[in-house]
Amino acid sequence: MIEPATHTCSILHKAELGQSKMLSGRIIGRLPKLTRHSHVNHFFRPLKYIGIFSVHNLRYNSNGNSKVYKPPGTTIKPEECIPESRYFKQKRTVPVCESHPNASCPPSCYEVCGKPDDSQKSNDKKPSPPYWKILATLFIAGVTIYAISTSNWFTAKKSDLQKDVSKREKDGKRIRRSFQKSKSPSTSNSFPSEIPYLLIGGGTAAFSAFRSIKSRDPRAKVLVITEEEDLPYMRPPLSKELWYNRDRKISAQLLFKQWNGAQRSIFYEPPEFYSDISNLSQSDKGGVAVATGWKVMKIDVPSKTVMLDDGYEIKYEKCLIATGASPKNLPVFESIQDELKDKIITFRTKEDFLDLEDIVHNVKYKNIVIIGGGFLGSELACSLARNLPENKKIHQIYKEKFIMDQVLPKYLSEWATKKSMLEGVDCIANSEVEDYSYKDGQLSLVLSDNRVIDADQVIVAVGVEPNTDLAKASHLETDPEIGGFLVNAELEARSNLWVAGDAACFYDIKLGRRRVEHHDHAVVSGRLAGENMTGARKPYLHQSMFWSDLGPEVGYEAIGIVDSSLPTVGVFVKTTNSDTSITSVSSSNETTQPSNKEKLNTQIQSSLQLNLKKEKNSECSDNSKVLLEEPKKYGDFGKGVVFYLRDDIVVGIVLWNIFNRMSIARQVLARDTKYDDLNEVAKLFTIHDD
Amino acid sequence: MPFIHKDGKDTIIFASKEDHATPSKIELPEPEPSPGLLLSSGEINWNCPCLGGMATGPCGLEFREAFSCFHYSTAEPKGSDCYDAFKTMQTCMVQYPALYGKKEGSLEDLEDEDPMEEHAKNLEVDSKGSHLESKVKELPRTSSVETGIEQSNAK
């Protein structure tokens, strides 16, 4: 084992040398050219460039020419615009030298072989170059490549993937994850006994926190301990963009197109970004190490010590709980027999995505049933319905009358339900699963109206509950109503202990005590916790937002308290004046001509399905009849803005199919006063513009 | 006139473009500061999303040194006193080709034109960074290590 590794390393070593030589050679070779173009203005360009880049990242793509109001994938939001990173699916602890001669070696490999010689010496002999140019080039090469590049990594990954596919073909089915979690590192021997920054949980909040910590404390040593077997990744694409990709090979690599059209991985950082856990204590540069598959059992707050599931104890200086939330199941499925466990799943992790991705492409699975009418259920239903082979059917069962009932005012819920049906979702409203039967390998669900539907796969999307197992053993307070660890406005639970993300029940000094289960909240609260862990002492002031997509034509962003039980005022674009800019949205109306064939086909199919439903499903047909026959008297809810009021004060805002206006929404919320005429406020959002 | 409709507790207003033609009477407070690369104090915002993982990754310290040096440089030309910091950063980065790699590819790619001019051009034409993507697509498929091996063998 050592020998081949060393061998490969020496090749790599050589390669490094070659690369370095080449690098310097190239830069030097470029010098005359670079110098030729020298101009005072150039000096500021690298900075300017990065500055501009940042501005771009802070904006949504608002392409005026596009018929749809936004790009299909918008997971990377302004608050977190994380650049591209290349990720290849190799456990960090396994020496990758042997298996991936083309891939990079972990840092430990270089230790075995020694570091590459300083090939820069040759540089010194040459006439000194204009360094700013090198810097400029490097900033472009470095930042840009770091930020955007992915192509090279694909090729390295390909052979692996093919192997994986062939493995599947033999078994006919993706090998399901084992319930025994694999730990990395496998033992706690290599764990440090003391660590300045300890993060419990490895999701978005933890990622955001360590980025914030490392930004403010450059030599920080951060240890992330996560129960998941993966490095930090983002979840929104799992129910959105990853399904829009028709090339299964690409979605299997967990790559998706982000807001600017560039492809990226769901993983925030590639494995090389992270430090080796055994080197963390010694490193004077610090770093971020991740222990995956490990669980923290207990935090002893006074002695600032955590205990792992094998009893190992780690002393921390600052600790963050970012344990997130776990999907709830329905009581009816709780004592289900083992053979049905694969047929009735929840949906939260990348493994869940890969399982479902496999299932929906399996010819044996025809009826896919999603239970739940909230964000996840509705997004997933739309994503699946639009992107699945024709012989599959997506059913969405929910107990409310319309989807998104707890979030959107009734009329918008109704409208969204119609859109969802036009995407091809078979909506089963006012229904709950009362029972199930399993005969001759066929699972059927018995609904509350005694209707029975066949289900080859069931996805339970009925919400999540915060992971607060730690609370009891650690004597931490949780909120009896909202759930989650109780923290103050600075996200602090106790001295040197903070909580961020889904698991935090925090005090919002503007809107009161809250717990928020959205991606952007994990970003915002993780960042704030990281700042406070490095001494910022800042309260939660910057409101997080959220967004949801129901197919390509309905997208919305929201901020504040968006609760449909509150009174609302919605201001929408009046469409009767043949406003051409609205055509794409009102294309759901069968009378208008959709622009492309695909859309037309989908619509025809959807209409047919709706007609079929009229005969079969009384509940849906009633809805759809009303919805479809409702005359468009004043317009459609194509785009607009909805204000949510508490004591006549705007506490929440939904931007319905309009984008790039979140900062205005923040200002309106921040004003914190009664508005006499919300139509005047709506003017600020320029809802008639693209 | 905007059409106003009450639906229980919910109010629905349909407004035409003309209805919203006059400026709003509402005065909003100052927008939240959203610092980019530079804070209002003029300091570098190392948590700027625009930097990605550059300031927080394994060569974060070196990057910060080099970047700060350049940013605060008063030398003429600007940054000409930053060679050592730059060299240190480069030495670190070549150790992580998978993270910072393919610099040689990009340089090759940029060889034909002045990168700065090209970028300035592209930024004017396309403000959404699609140029950067196309750059990536143009990159050679061989991995940096392979290229490195070929290069060193050739020498």
mmCIF file of C-alpha atoms in Angstrom, chain A residues 302-616:
data_model
loop_
_atom_site.group_PDB
_atom_site.id
_atom_site.type_symbol
_atom_site.label_atom_id
_atom_site.label_comp_id
_atom_site.label_asym_id
_atom_site.label_seq_id
_atom_site.Cartn_x
_atom_site.Cartn_y
_atom_site.Cartn_z
ATOM 1 C CA PRO A 302 -19.529 24.753 32.317
ATOM 2 C CA SER A 303 -16.454 22.686 31.481
ATOM 3 C CA LYS A 304 -16.744 23.453 27.743
ATOM 4 C CA THR A 305 -16.486 19.798 26.785
ATOM 5 C CA VAL A 306 -18.398 17.631 24.364
ATOM 6 C CA MET A 307 -18.661 13.859 24.445
ATOM 7 C CA LEU A 308 -18.793 11.842 21.231
ATOM 8 C CA ASP A 309 -20.748 8.623 20.679
ATOM 9 C CA ASP A 310 -17.684 6.542 21.516
ATOM 10 C CA GLY A 311 -17.129 8.427 24.755
ATOM 11 C CA TYR A 312 -14.248 10.551 23.475
ATOM 12 C CA GLU A 313 -14.179 14.032 24.957
ATOM 13 C CA ILE A 314 -13.169 17.244 23.238
ATOM 14 C CA LYS A 315 -12.674 20.551 24.947
ATOM 15 C CA TYR A 316 -13.752 23.617 23.008
ATOM 16 C CA GLU A 317 -13.405 27.350 23.374
ATOM 17 C CA LYS A 318 -16.444 28.273 21.302
ATOM 18 C CA CYS A 319 -19.134 25.857 20.229
ATOM 19 C CA LEU A 320 -21.964 26.050 17.709
ATOM 20 C CA ILE A 321 -24.964 23.742 17.591
ATOM 21 C CA ALA A 322 -26.165 23.488 13.997
ATOM 22 C CA THR A 323 -27.836 20.111 14.104
ATOM 23 C CA GLY A 324 -30.653 21.060 11.742
ATOM 24 C CA ALA A 325 -33.902 19.174 11.541
ATOM 25 C CA SER A 326 -35.146 15.723 10.613
ATOM 26 C CA PRO A 327 -38.173 14.871 8.487
ATOM 27 C CA LYS A 328 -41.297 13.808 10.319
ATOM 28 C CA ASN A 329 -43.086 10.632 9.428
ATOM 29 C CA LEU A 330 -46.827 9.955 9.572
ATOM 30 C CA PRO A 331 -48.041 7.908 12.549
ATOM 31 C CA VAL A 332 -49.696 5.484 10.113
ATOM 32 C CA PHE A 333 -46.286 4.524 8.706
ATOM 33 C CA GLU A 334 -44.388 4.368 11.964
ATOM 34 C CA SER A 335 -44.643 0.639 12.558
ATOM 35 C CA ILE A 336 -44.296 -0.379 8.942
ATOM 36 C CA GLN A 337 -42.758 -3.748 8.037
ATOM 37 C CA ASP A 338 -39.156 -3.769 6.902
ATOM 38 C CA GLU A 339 -39.871 -4.721 3.303
ATOM 39 C CA LEU A 340 -41.897 -1.531 2.869
ATOM 40 C CA LYS A 341 -39.279 0.768 4.331
ATOM 41 C CA ASP A 342 -37.831 1.489 0.902
ATOM 42 C CA LYS A 343 -41.266 2.198 -0.505
ATOM 43 C CA ILE A 344 -42.171 4.834 2.028
ATOM 44 C CA ILE A 345 -39.400 7.365 2.406
ATOM 45 C CA THR A 346 -38.792 10.846 3.643
ATOM 46 C CA PHE A 347 -36.754 13.326 1.652
ATOM 47 C CA ARG A 348 -34.014 15.421 3.142
ATOM 48 C CA THR A 349 -30.507 14.336 2.202
ATOM 49 C CA LYS A 350 -28.482 13.866 -0.937
ATOM 50 C CA GLU A 351 -28.820 10.099 -0.401
ATOM 51 C CA ASP A 352 -32.580 10.551 -0.436
ATOM 52 C CA PHE A 353 -32.227 12.387 -3.713
ATOM 53 C CA LEU A 354 -30.088 9.666 -5.269
ATOM 54 C CA ASP A 355 -32.522 6.996 -4.094
ATOM 55 C CA LEU A 356 -35.513 8.815 -5.491
ATOM 56 C CA GLU A 357 -33.707 9.700 -8.691
ATOM 57 C CA ASP A 358 -33.105 6.013 -9.182
ATOM 58 C CA ILE A 359 -36.634 5.021 -8.302
ATOM 59 C CA VAL A 360 -38.374 7.434 -10.619
ATOM 60 C CA HIS A 361 -36.359 6.167 -13.554
ATOM 61 C CA ASN A 362 -37.138 2.569 -12.772
ATOM 62 C CA VAL A 363 -39.856 1.244 -15.088
ATOM 63 C CA LYS A 364 -41.445 -0.672 -12.233
ATOM 64 C CA TYR A 365 -42.368 2.499 -10.411
ATOM 65 C CA LYS A 366 -45.371 4.062 -12.070
ATOM 66 C CA ASN A 367 -47.313 5.787 -9.339
ATOM 67 C CA ILE A 368 -45.300 8.131 -7.206
ATOM 68 C CA VAL A 369 -47.220 9.565 -4.297
ATOM 69 C CA ILE A 370 -46.093 12.644 -2.435
ATOM 70 C CA ILE A 371 -47.760 13.308 0.885
ATOM 71 C CA GLY A 372 -47.771 16.919 2.006
ATOM 72 C CA GLY A 373 -48.799 20.258 0.538
ATOM 73 C CA GLY A 374 -45.981 22.403 1.893
ATOM 74 C CA PHE A 375 -42.779 23.657 0.322
ATOM 75 C CA LEU A 376 -41.035 20.350 -0.136
ATOM 76 C CA GLY A 377 -44.065 18.343 -1.257
ATOM 77 C CA SER A 378 -45.218 20.979 -3.710
ATOM 78 C CA GLU A 379 -41.791 21.672 -5.176
ATOM 79 C CA LEU A 380 -40.981 18.028 -5.527
ATOM 80 C CA ALA A 381 -44.344 17.256 -7.121
ATOM 81 C CA CYS A 382 -43.845 19.990 -9.707
ATOM 82 C CA SER A 383 -40.224 19.104 -10.360
ATOM 83 C CA LEU A 384 -41.020 15.424 -10.804
ATOM 84 C CA ALA A 385 -44.163 15.955 -12.877
ATOM 85 C CA ARG A 386 -42.360 18.150 -15.330
ATOM 86 C CA ASN A 387 -39.252 16.097 -15.710
ATOM 87 C CA LEU A 388 -40.422 12.521 -15.649
ATOM 88 C CA PRO A 389 -41.082 9.988 -18.384
ATOM 89 C CA GLU A 390 -44.650 10.073 -19.609
ATOM 90 C CA ASN A 391 -45.784 6.775 -18.175
ATOM 91 C CA LYS A 392 -45.260 7.941 -14.621
ATOM 92 C CA LYS A 393 -47.821 9.635 -12.506
ATOM 93 C CA ILE A 394 -47.202 12.041 -9.681
ATOM 94 C CA HIS A 395 -49.907 12.248 -7.065
ATOM 95 C CA GLN A 396 -49.808 14.841 -4.334
ATOM 96 C CA ILE A 397 -51.961 14.209 -1.286
ATOM 97 C CA TYR A 398 -52.557 16.999 1.196
ATOM 98 C CA LYS A 399 -55.068 17.629 3.887
ATOM 99 C CA GLU A 400 -55.671 21.257 2.977
ATOM 100 C CA LYS A 401 -57.846 22.476 0.180
ATOM 101 C CA PHE A 402 -54.921 23.868 -1.810
ATOM 102 C CA ILE A 403 -51.160 23.541 -1.789
ATOM 103 C CA MET A 404 -49.028 26.028 0.184
ATOM 104 C CA ASP A 405 -52.078 26.713 2.318
ATOM 105 C CA GLN A 406 -50.140 27.785 5.391
ATOM 106 C CA VAL A 407 -48.019 30.242 3.478
ATOM 107 C CA LEU A 408 -49.997 31.884 0.697
ATOM 108 C CA PRO A 409 -53.370 33.625 0.946
ATOM 109 C CA LYS A 410 -56.165 31.381 -0.243
ATOM 110 C CA TYR A 411 -56.563 32.846 -3.707
ATOM 111 C CA LEU A 412 -52.844 32.468 -4.423
ATOM 112 C CA SER A 413 -52.797 28.922 -3.038
ATOM 113 C CA GLU A 414 -55.618 28.154 -5.379
ATOM 114 C CA TRP A 415 -53.805 29.703 -8.299
ATOM 115 C CA ALA A 416 -50.603 27.848 -7.431
ATOM 116 C CA THR A 417 -52.563 24.607 -7.216
ATOM 117 C CA LYS A 418 -53.874 25.206 -10.700
ATOM 118 C CA LYS A 419 -50.359 25.805 -11.949
ATOM 119 C CA SER A 420 -49.183 22.663 -10.288
ATOM 120 C CA MET A 421 -51.971 20.686 -11.939
ATOM 121 C CA LEU A 422 -51.042 22.148 -15.292
ATOM 122 C CA GLU A 423 -47.542 20.862 -14.679
ATOM 123 C CA GLY A 424 -49.131 17.423 -14.550
ATOM 124 C CA VAL A 425 -49.468 16.840 -10.824
ATOM 125 C CA ASP A 426 -52.502 14.822 -9.807
ATOM 126 C CA CYS A 427 -53.637 16.770 -6.796
ATOM 127 C CA ILE A 428 -55.633 14.984 -4.141
ATOM 128 C CA ALA A 429 -56.865 17.727 -1.836
ATOM 129 C CA ASN A 430 -58.588 17.494 1.542
ATOM 130 C CA SER A 431 -57.118 14.034 1.996
ATOM 131 C CA GLU A 432 -55.035 12.211 4.523
ATOM 132 C CA VAL A 433 -53.607 8.722 4.454
ATOM 133 C CA GLU A 434 -55.614 6.653 6.911
ATOM 134 C CA ASP A 435 -54.187 3.250 6.195
ATOM 135 C CA TYR A 436 -52.242 1.202 3.682
ATOM 136 C CA SER A 437 -52.336 -2.280 2.280
ATOM 137 C CA TYR A 438 -49.632 -4.403 0.734
ATOM 138 C CA LYS A 439 -50.767 -7.266 -1.486
ATOM 139 C CA ASP A 440 -48.789 -9.164 -4.106
ATOM 140 C CA GLY A 441 -46.035 -6.618 -3.975
ATOM 141 C CA GLN A 442 -48.400 -3.726 -4.593
ATOM 142 C CA LEU A 443 -48.647 -0.992 -2.005
ATOM 143 C CA SER A 444 -51.930 0.903 -1.840
ATOM 144 C CA LEU A 445 -52.894 3.852 0.290
ATOM 145 C CA VAL A 446 -56.315 4.235 1.836
ATOM 146 C CA LEU A 447 -57.289 7.881 1.947
ATOM 147 C CA SER A 448 -59.670 9.664 4.277
ATOM 148 C CA ASP A 449 -62.543 9.557 1.799
ATOM 149 C CA ASN A 450 -61.995 5.777 1.520
ATOM 150 C CA ARG A 451 -60.485 6.235 -1.854
ATOM 151 C CA VAL A 452 -57.679 3.761 -2.514
ATOM 152 C CA ILE A 453 -54.718 4.641 -4.689
ATOM 153 C CA ASP A 454 -51.817 2.500 -5.833
ATOM 154 C CA ALA A 455 -48.447 3.731 -4.752
ATOM 155 C CA ASP A 456 -45.200 2.284 -6.072
ATOM 156 C CA GLN A 457 -43.293 4.879 -4.122
ATOM 157 C CA VAL A 458 -44.407 7.134 -1.297
ATOM 158 C CA ILE A 459 -42.546 10.272 -0.283
ATOM 159 C CA VAL A 460 -43.618 11.682 3.048
ATOM 160 C CA ALA A 461 -43.069 15.450 3.078
ATOM 161 C CA VAL A 462 -45.018 16.542 6.111
ATOM 162 C CA GLY A 463 -42.489 18.816 7.722
ATOM 163 C CA VAL A 464 -39.441 18.503 9.909
ATOM 164 C CA GLU A 465 -38.655 18.680 13.568
ATOM 165 C CA PRO A 466 -35.528 20.274 14.968
ATOM 166 C CA ASN A 467 -32.795 17.933 16.166
ATOM 167 C CA THR A 468 -32.621 18.746 19.840
ATOM 168 C CA ASP A 469 -31.484 15.386 21.234
ATOM 169 C CA LEU A 470 -28.565 17.190 22.792
ATOM 170 C CA ALA A 471 -30.784 19.399 24.901
ATOM 171 C CA LYS A 472 -31.713 16.948 27.591
ATOM 172 C CA ALA A 473 -28.281 15.477 28.264
ATOM 173 C CA SER A 474 -26.707 18.924 28.085
ATOM 174 C CA HIS A 475 -29.374 20.685 30.170
ATOM 175 C CA LEU A 476 -30.244 23.159 27.466
ATOM 176 C CA GLU A 477 -33.592 24.864 27.213
ATOM 177 C CA THR A 478 -35.879 24.205 24.261
ATOM 178 C CA ASP A 479 -39.020 26.034 23.235
ATOM 179 C CA PRO A 480 -42.104 23.972 24.069
ATOM 180 C CA GLU A 481 -44.203 25.502 21.283
ATOM 181 C CA ILE A 482 -41.925 26.375 18.402
ATOM 182 C CA GLY A 483 -39.287 23.779 19.172
ATOM 183 C CA GLY A 484 -35.552 24.244 18.907
ATOM 184 C CA PHE A 485 -32.873 25.370 21.340
ATOM 185 C CA LEU A 486 -33.728 28.672 22.976
ATOM 186 C CA VAL A 487 -31.195 31.350 22.175
ATOM 187 C CA ASN A 488 -31.086 35.116 22.576
ATOM 188 C CA ALA A 489 -30.943 37.724 19.830
ATOM 189 C CA GLU A 490 -27.223 36.996 19.446
ATOM 190 C CA LEU A 491 -28.014 33.307 18.904
ATOM 191 C CA GLU A 492 -26.316 32.474 22.161
ATOM 192 C CA ALA A 493 -27.722 29.651 24.292
ATOM 193 C CA ARG A 494 -25.181 29.823 27.081
ATOM 194 C CA SER A 495 -21.674 31.168 27.545
ATOM 195 C CA ASN A 496 -19.520 30.181 24.564
ATOM 196 C CA LEU A 497 -22.377 28.205 23.034
ATOM 197 C CA TRP A 498 -24.424 29.336 20.039
ATOM 198 C CA VAL A 499 -27.149 27.770 17.917
ATOM 199 C CA ALA A 500 -27.873 28.470 14.238
ATOM 200 C CA GLY A 501 -30.094 27.181 11.461
ATOM 201 C CA ASP A 502 -33.266 25.086 11.761
ATOM 202 C CA ALA A 503 -32.522 24.094 15.356
ATOM 203 C CA ALA A 504 -32.359 27.648 16.716
ATOM 204 C CA CYS A 505 -35.354 29.246 18.367
ATOM 205 C CA PHE A 506 -34.040 32.779 18.445
ATOM 206 C CA TYR A 507 -35.277 36.193 19.445
ATOM 207 C CA ASP A 508 -35.747 38.426 16.438
ATOM 208 C CA ILE A 509 -35.689 41.929 17.897
ATOM 209 C CA LYS A 510 -38.022 43.136 15.144
ATOM 210 C CA LEU A 511 -40.455 40.255 14.751
ATOM 211 C CA GLY A 512 -40.265 38.388 18.035
ATOM 212 C CA ARG A 513 -39.304 34.844 18.912
ATOM 213 C CA ARG A 514 -39.043 32.617 15.868
ATOM 214 C CA ARG A 515 -37.618 29.468 14.432
ATOM 215 C CA VAL A 516 -37.041 29.397 10.688
ATOM 216 C CA GLU A 517 -36.593 26.318 8.518
ATOM 217 C CA HIS A 518 -35.181 27.792 5.348
ATOM 218 C CA HIS A 519 -31.884 27.593 3.553
ATOM 219 C CA ASP A 520 -31.171 31.300 3.641
ATOM 220 C CA HIS A 521 -31.850 31.380 7.333
ATOM 221 C CA ALA A 522 -29.154 28.764 7.791
ATOM 222 C CA VAL A 523 -26.795 30.976 5.797
ATOM 223 C CA VAL A 524 -27.697 34.157 7.637
ATOM 224 C CA SER A 525 -27.818 32.706 11.146
ATOM 225 C CA GLY A 526 -24.700 30.598 10.579
ATOM 226 C CA ARG A 527 -22.831 33.682 9.488
ATOM 227 C CA LEU A 528 -24.077 35.675 12.469
ATOM 228 C CA ALA A 529 -23.156 32.875 14.876
ATOM 229 C CA GLY A 530 -19.695 32.717 13.332
ATOM 230 C CA GLU A 531 -19.307 36.457 13.767
ATOM 231 C CA ASN A 532 -20.425 36.300 17.364
ATOM 232 C CA MET A 533 -18.164 33.332 18.067
ATOM 233 C CA THR A 534 -15.308 35.592 17.009
ATOM 234 C CA GLY A 535 -16.474 38.417 19.246
ATOM 235 C CA ALA A 536 -18.857 40.502 17.126
ATOM 236 C CA ARG A 537 -21.724 40.587 19.653
ATOM 237 C CA LYS A 538 -24.242 41.398 16.954
ATOM 238 C CA PRO A 539 -27.989 40.797 17.261
ATOM 239 C CA TYR A 540 -30.079 39.158 14.559
ATOM 240 C CA LEU A 541 -31.007 42.149 12.394
ATOM 241 C CA HIS A 542 -30.524 41.056 8.821
ATOM 242 C CA GLN A 543 -33.703 39.195 7.889
ATOM 243 C CA SER A 544 -33.311 35.962 6.030
ATOM 244 C CA MET A 545 -35.435 35.336 2.973
ATOM 245 C CA PHE A 546 -36.699 32.230 1.267
ATOM 246 C CA TRP A 547 -37.783 31.258 -2.173
ATOM 247 C CA SER A 548 -39.736 28.517 -3.820
ATOM 248 C CA ASP A 549 -40.358 27.411 -7.375
ATOM 249 C CA LEU A 550 -43.427 25.568 -8.591
ATOM 250 C CA GLY A 551 -42.386 24.637 -12.063
ATOM 251 C CA PRO A 552 -40.677 27.106 -14.338
ATOM 252 C CA GLU A 553 -43.453 29.694 -14.422
ATOM 253 C CA VAL A 554 -44.150 30.220 -10.765
ATOM 254 C CA GLY A 555 -41.427 31.429 -8.519
ATOM 255 C CA TYR A 556 -41.576 33.583 -5.479
ATOM 256 C CA GLU A 557 -39.327 35.021 -2.851
ATOM 257 C CA ALA A 558 -40.392 36.025 0.592
ATOM 258 C CA ILE A 559 -39.134 37.675 3.725
ATOM 259 C CA GLY A 560 -40.360 38.141 7.269
ATOM 260 C CA ILE A 561 -43.390 36.410 8.727
ATOM 261 C CA VAL A 562 -45.205 34.815 5.845
ATOM 262 C CA ASP A 563 -48.140 33.111 7.478
ATOM 263 C CA SER A 564 -51.430 32.748 5.637
ATOM 264 C CA SER A 565 -53.432 33.191 8.837
ATOM 265 C CA LEU A 566 -52.454 36.884 8.828
ATOM 266 C CA PRO A 567 -54.460 39.461 6.884
ATOM 267 C CA THR A 568 -52.829 40.204 3.564
ATOM 268 C CA VAL A 569 -52.922 42.828 0.882
ATOM 269 C CA GLY A 570 -51.805 41.659 -2.528
ATOM 270 C CA VAL A 571 -51.136 44.049 -5.390
ATOM 271 C CA PHE A 572 -50.998 42.397 -8.795
ATOM 272 C CA VAL A 573 -50.478 43.484 -12.346
ATOM 273 C CA LYS A 574 -53.755 44.138 -14.121
ATOM 274 C CA THR A 575 -53.590 42.223 -17.352
ATOM 275 C CA THR A 576 -56.663 43.338 -19.261
ATOM 276 C CA ASN A 577 -54.830 46.031 -21.188
ATOM 277 C CA SER A 578 -53.097 43.411 -23.317
ATOM 278 C CA ASP A 579 -49.842 44.006 -21.596
ATOM 279 C CA THR A 580 -47.454 41.928 -23.649
ATOM 280 C CA SER A 581 -44.986 41.428 -20.872
ATOM 281 C CA ILE A 582 -47.513 39.279 -19.047
ATOM 282 C CA THR A 583 -48.043 36.799 -21.854
ATOM 283 C CA SER A 584 -45.670 34.210 -20.538
ATOM 284 C CA VAL A 585 -47.351 34.010 -17.203
ATOM 285 C CA SER A 586 -50.873 33.921 -18.524
ATOM 286 C CA SER A 587 -49.872 31.168 -20.914
ATOM 287 C CA SER A 588 -51.394 28.791 -18.421
ATOM 288 C CA ASN A 589 -54.651 30.015 -19.794
ATOM 289 C CA GLU A 590 -55.369 27.586 -22.577
ATOM 290 C CA THR A 591 -56.435 30.282 -24.975
ATOM 291 C CA THR A 592 -53.028 31.881 -25.270
ATOM 292 C CA GLN A 593 -50.399 30.383 -27.481
ATOM 293 C CA PRO A 594 -47.349 29.079 -25.722
ATOM 294 C CA SER A 595 -44.135 29.988 -27.377
ATOM 295 C CA ASN A 596 -42.492 26.633 -27.770
ATOM 296 C CA LYS A 597 -43.583 23.177 -28.679
ATOM 297 C CA GLU A 598 -42.595 21.527 -25.515
ATOM 298 C CA LYS A 599 -44.707 23.856 -23.520
ATOM 299 C CA LEU A 600 -47.621 23.231 -25.806
ATOM 300 C CA ASN A 601 -47.314 19.498 -25.440
ATOM 301 C CA THR A 602 -47.126 19.721 -21.719
ATOM 302 C CA GLN A 603 -50.142 21.907 -21.657
ATOM 303 C CA ILE A 604 -52.184 19.679 -23.845
ATOM 304 C CA GLN A 605 -51.230 16.710 -21.767
ATOM 305 C CA SER A 606 -52.043 18.585 -18.635
ATOM 306 C CA SER A 607 -55.399 19.658 -19.952
ATOM 307 C CA LEU A 608 -56.165 16.107 -20.914
ATOM 308 C CA GLN A 609 -55.201 14.955 -17.500
ATOM 309 C CA LEU A 610 -57.412 17.575 -16.025
ATOM 310 C CA ASN A 611 -60.292 16.418 -18.154
ATOM 311 C CA LEU A 612 -59.716 12.845 -17.131
ATOM 312 C CA LYS A 613 -59.627 13.930 -13.568
ATOM 313 C CA LYS A 614 -62.945 15.637 -13.949
ATOM 314 C CA GLU A 615 -64.487 12.279 -14.505
ATOM 315 C CA LYS A 616 -62.574 10.361 -11.902
#
